[in-house]
């Protein structure tokens, strides 16, 4: 067994989503339902993420992922990268590994890897 099924209390914890598309919005929605403080880093966002921004307590940093962008936000407890760009996802993964931040990466094929995965709820 590679992953241990656990439930984690993330209420009022800073969580970060990289990407503004449908997959990123779905992952952000899970963080929102759990009561997390969600920040999104993406140069643009699609309809579902716009809905989260207008109806939930979500902060959008209109930027592409970089160490510089990370310096402008609170250090997240958990990160999901669903940028739709494998190079960006790899950069997020490396950054999180270097800074001991648990990360879940969703590639364009919707395969996930990293320190944790999302189970169907």
C-alpha positions as protocol buffer text, in pm:
chain_id: "A"
residue {
  index: 1
  type: UNK
  ca { x: 0 y: 0 z: 0 }
}
residue {
  index: 2
  type: UNK
  ca { x: 160 y: 326 z: -116 }
}
residue {
  index: 3
  type: UNK
  ca { x: -90 y: 563 z: 47 }
}
residue {
  index: 4
  type: UNK
  ca { x: -247 y: 555 z: 391 }
}
residue {
  index: 5
  type: UNK
  ca { x: -610 y: 675 z: 392 }
}
residue {
  index: 6
  type: UNK
  ca { x: -635 y: 953 z: 649 }
}
residue {
  index: 7
  type: UNK
  ca { x: -854 y: 1255 z: 708 }
}
residue {
  index: 8
  type: UNK
  ca { x: -679 y: 1581 z: 784 }
}
residue {
  index: 9
  type: UNK
  ca { x: -830 y: 1889 z: 944 }
}
residue {
  index: 10
  type: UNK
  ca { x: -743 y: 2180 z: 714 }
}
residue {
  index: 11
  type: UNK
  ca { x: -1003 y: 2425 z: 847 }
}
residue {
  index: 12
  type: UNK
  ca { x: -849 y: 2773 z: 848 }
}
residue {
  index: 13
  type: UNK
  ca { x: -521 y: 2641 z: 703 }
}
residue {
  index: 14
  type: UNK
  ca { x: -362 y: 2801 z: 400 }
}
residue {
  index: 15
  type: UNK
  ca { x: -382 y: 2578 z: 93 }
}
residue {
  index: 16
  type: UNK
  ca { x: -259 y: 2661 z: -256 }
}
residue {
  index: 17
  type: UNK
  ca { x: -388 y: 2560 z: -597 }
}
residue {
  index: 18
  type: UNK
  ca { x: -175 y: 2619 z: -906 }
}
residue {
  index: 19
  type: UNK
  ca { x: -390 y: 2650 z: -1217 }
}
residue {
  index: 20
  type: UNK
  ca { x: -723 y: 2801 z: -1310 }
}
residue {
  index: 21
  type: UNK
  ca { x: -888 y: 2530 z: -1517 }
}
residue {
  index: 22
  type: UNK
  ca { x: -1155 y: 2270 z: -1448 }
}
residue {
  index: 23
  type: UNK
  ca { x: -931 y: 2024 z: -1262 }
}
residue {
  index: 24
  type: UNK
  ca { x: -777 y: 2299 z: -1048 }
}
residue {
  index: 25
  type: UNK
  ca { x: -1126 y: 2430 z: -968 }
}
residue {
  index: 26
  type: UNK
  ca { x: -1241 y: 2081 z: -865 }
}
residue {
  index: 27
  type: UNK
  ca { x: -944 y: 2045 z: -627 }
}
residue {
  index: 28
  type: UNK
  ca { x: -999 y: 2399 z: -494 }
}
residue {
  index: 29
  type: UNK
  ca { x: -1360 y: 2306 z: -429 }
}
residue {
  index: 30
  type: UNK
  ca { x: -1248 y: 2018 z: -206 }
}
residue {
  index: 31
  type: UNK
  ca { x: -1024 y: 2252 z: -8 }
}
residue {
  index: 32
  type: UNK
  ca { x: -1312 y: 2503 z: 21 }
}
residue {
  index: 33
  type: UNK
  ca { x: -1556 y: 2237 z: 146 }
}
residue {
  index: 34
  type: UNK
  ca { x: -1303 y: 2143 z: 414 }
}
residue {
  index: 35
  type: UNK
  ca { x: -1283 y: 2505 z: 534 }
}
residue {
  index: 36
  type: UNK
  ca { x: -933 y: 2587 z: 407 }
}
residue {
  index: 37
  type: UNK
  ca { x: -811 y: 2935 z: 319 }
}
residue {
  index: 38
  type: UNK
  ca { x: -746 y: 2894 z: -53 }
}
residue {
  index: 39
  type: UNK
  ca { x: -507 y: 3086 z: -274 }
}
residue {
  index: 40
  type: UNK
  ca { x: -496 y: 3026 z: -649 }
}
residue {
  index: 41
  type: UNK
  ca { x: -192 y: 3112 z: -861 }
}
residue {
  index: 42
  type: UNK
  ca { x: -282 y: 3122 z: -1230 }
}
residue {
  index: 43
  type: UNK
  ca { x: -241 y: 3369 z: -1515 }
}
residue {
  index: 44
  type: UNK
  ca { x: -607 y: 3313 z: -1610 }
}
residue {
  index: 45
  type: UNK
  ca { x: -904 y: 3124 z: -1473 }
}
residue {
  index: 46
  type: UNK
  ca { x: -1204 y: 2948 z: -1622 }
}
residue {
  index: 47
  type: UNK
  ca { x: -1573 y: 2964 z: -1524 }
}
residue {
  index: 48
  type: UNK
  ca { x: -1574 y: 2716 z: -1236 }
}
residue {
  index: 49
  type: UNK
  ca { x: -1279 y: 2886 z: -1066 }
}
residue {
  index: 50
  type: UNK
  ca { x: -1444 y: 3226 z: -1122 }
}
residue {
  index: 51
  type: UNK
  ca { x: -1745 y: 3087 z: -938 }
}
residue {
  index: 52
  type: UNK
  ca { x: -1523 y: 2995 z: -641 }
}
residue {
  index: 53
  type: UNK
  ca { x: -1373 y: 3345 z: -643 }
}
residue {
  index: 54
  type: UNK
  ca { x: -1710 y: 3518 z: -639 }
}
residue {
  index: 55
  type: UNK
  ca { x: -1885 y: 3288 z: -391 }
}
residue {
  index: 56
  type: UNK
  ca { x: -1610 y: 3169 z: -156 }
}
residue {
  index: 57
  type: UNK
  ca { x: -1317 y: 3309 z: 35 }
}
residue {
  index: 58
  type: UNK
  ca { x: -1057 y: 3244 z: -236 }
}
residue {
  index: 59
  type: UNK
  ca { x: -767 y: 3471 z: -326 }
}
residue {
  index: 60
  type: UNK
  ca { x: -647 y: 3481 z: -686 }
}
residue {
  index: 61
  type: UNK
  ca { x: -284 y: 3576 z: -751 }
}
residue {
  index: 62
  type: UNK
  ca { x: -280 y: 3662 z: -1122 }
}
residue {
  index: 63
  type: UNK
  ca { x: 61 y: 3523 z: -1194 }
}
residue {
  index: 64
  type: UNK
  ca { x: 245 y: 3217 z: -1316 }
}
residue {
  index: 65
  type: UNK
  ca { x: 409 y: 2992 z: -1061 }
}
residue {
  index: 66
  type: UNK
  ca { x: 756 y: 3095 z: -946 }
}
residue {
  index: 67
  type: UNK
  ca { x: 955 y: 3123 z: -624 }
}
residue {
  index: 68
  type: UNK
  ca { x: 888 y: 3497 z: -646 }
}
residue {
  index: 69
  type: UNK
  ca { x: 511 y: 3437 z: -661 }
}
residue {
  index: 70
  type: UNK
  ca { x: 541 y: 3208 z: -359 }
}
residue {
  index: 71
  type: UNK
  ca { x: 709 y: 3486 z: -160 }
}
residue {
  index: 72
  type: UNK
  ca { x: 391 y: 3697 z: -187 }
}
residue {
  index: 73
  type: UNK
  ca { x: 155 y: 3447 z: -23 }
}
residue {
  index: 74
  type: UNK
  ca { x: 135 y: 3276 z: 316 }
}
residue {
  index: 75
  type: UNK
  ca { x: 326 y: 2947 z: 329 }
}
residue {
  index: 76
  type: UNK
  ca { x: 70 y: 2681 z: 239 }
}
residue {
  index: 77
  type: UNK
  ca { x: 14 y: 2364 z: 440 }
}
residue {
  index: 78
  type: UNK
  ca { x: -83 y: 2175 z: 121 }
}
residue {
  index: 79
  type: UNK
  ca { x: -41 y: 2244 z: -250 }
}
residue {
  index: 80
  type: UNK
  ca { x: -220 y: 2109 z: -555 }
}
residue {
  index: 81
  type: UNK
  ca { x: -67 y: 2174 z: -895 }
}
residue {
  index: 82
  type: UNK
  ca { x: -307 y: 2136 z: -1187 }
}
residue {
  index: 83
  type: UNK
  ca { x: -152 y: 2392 z: -1417 }
}
residue {
  index: 84
  type: UNK
  ca { x: -219 y: 2206 z: -1739 }
}
residue {
  index: 85
  type: UNK
  ca { x: 151 y: 2248 z: -1819 }
}
residue {
  index: 86
  type: UNK
  ca { x: 387 y: 1966 z: -1729 }
}
residue {
  index: 87
  type: UNK
  ca { x: 686 y: 2200 z: -1691 }
}
residue {
  index: 88
  type: UNK
  ca { x: 498 y: 2419 z: -1442 }
}
residue {
  index: 89
  type: UNK
  ca { x: 374 y: 2114 z: -1252 }
}
residue {
  index: 90
  type: UNK
  ca { x: 731 y: 1982 z: -1231 }
}
residue {
  index: 91
  type: UNK
  ca { x: 856 y: 2320 z: -1103 }
}
residue {
  index: 92
  type: UNK
  ca { x: 583 y: 2323 z: -836 }
}
residue {
  index: 93
  type: UNK
  ca { x: 674 y: 1968 z: -735 }
}
residue {
  index: 94
  type: UNK
  ca { x: 1045 y: 2054 z: -702 }
}
residue {
  index: 95
  type: UNK
  ca { x: 968 y: 2373 z: -505 }
}
residue {
  index: 96
  type: UNK
  ca { x: 743 y: 2189 z: -263 }
}
residue {
  index: 97
  type: UNK
  ca { x: 992 y: 1907 z: -215 }
}
residue {
  index: 98
  type: UNK
  ca { x: 1268 y: 2160 z: -138 }
}
residue {
  index: 99
  type: UNK
  ca { x: 1044 y: 2343 z: 113 }
}
residue {
  index: 100
  type: UNK
  ca { x: 886 y: 2035 z: 275 }
}
residue {
  index: 101
  type: UNK
  ca { x: 535 y: 2127 z: 166 }
}
residue {
  index: 102
  type: UNK
  ca { x: 307 y: 1831 z: 84 }
}
residue {
  index: 103
  type: UNK
  ca { x: 206 y: 1849 z: -283 }
}
residue {
  index: 104
  type: UNK
  ca { x: -34 y: 1673 z: -517 }
}
residue {
  index: 105
  type: UNK
  ca { x: 40 y: 1709 z: -887 }
}
residue {
  index: 106
  type: UNK
  ca { x: -224 y: 1645 z: -1152 }
}
residue {
  index: 107
  type: UNK
  ca { x: -78 y: 1611 z: -1501 }
}
residue {
  index: 108
  type: UNK
  ca { x: -277 y: 1676 z: -1817 }
}
residue {
  index: 109
  type: UNK
  ca { x: -362 y: 1307 z: -1831 }
}
residue {
  index: 110
  type: UNK
  ca { x: -522 y: 1350 z: -1485 }
}
residue {
  index: 111
  type: UNK
  ca { x: -269 y: 1113 z: -1331 }
}
residue {
  index: 112
  type: UNK
  ca { x: -169 y: 1225 z: -984 }
}
residue {
  index: 113
  type: UNK
  ca { x: 159 y: 1201 z: -800 }
}
residue {
  index: 114
  type: UNK
  ca { x: 331 y: 1365 z: -510 }
}
residue {
  index: 115
  type: UNK
  ca { x: 295 y: 1335 z: -135 }
}
residue {
  index: 116
  type: UNK
  ca { x: -82 y: 1283 z: -123 }
}
residue {
  index: 117
  type: UNK
  ca { x: -374 y: 1203 z: -348 }
}
residue {
  index: 118
  type: UNK
  ca { x: -741 y: 1293 z: -334 }
}
residue {
  index: 119
  type: UNK
  ca { x: -981 y: 1005 z: -282 }
}
residue {
  index: 120
  type: UNK
  ca { x: -1332 y: 1017 z: -421 }
}
residue {
  index: 121
  type: UNK
  ca { x: -1549 y: 1162 z: -148 }
}
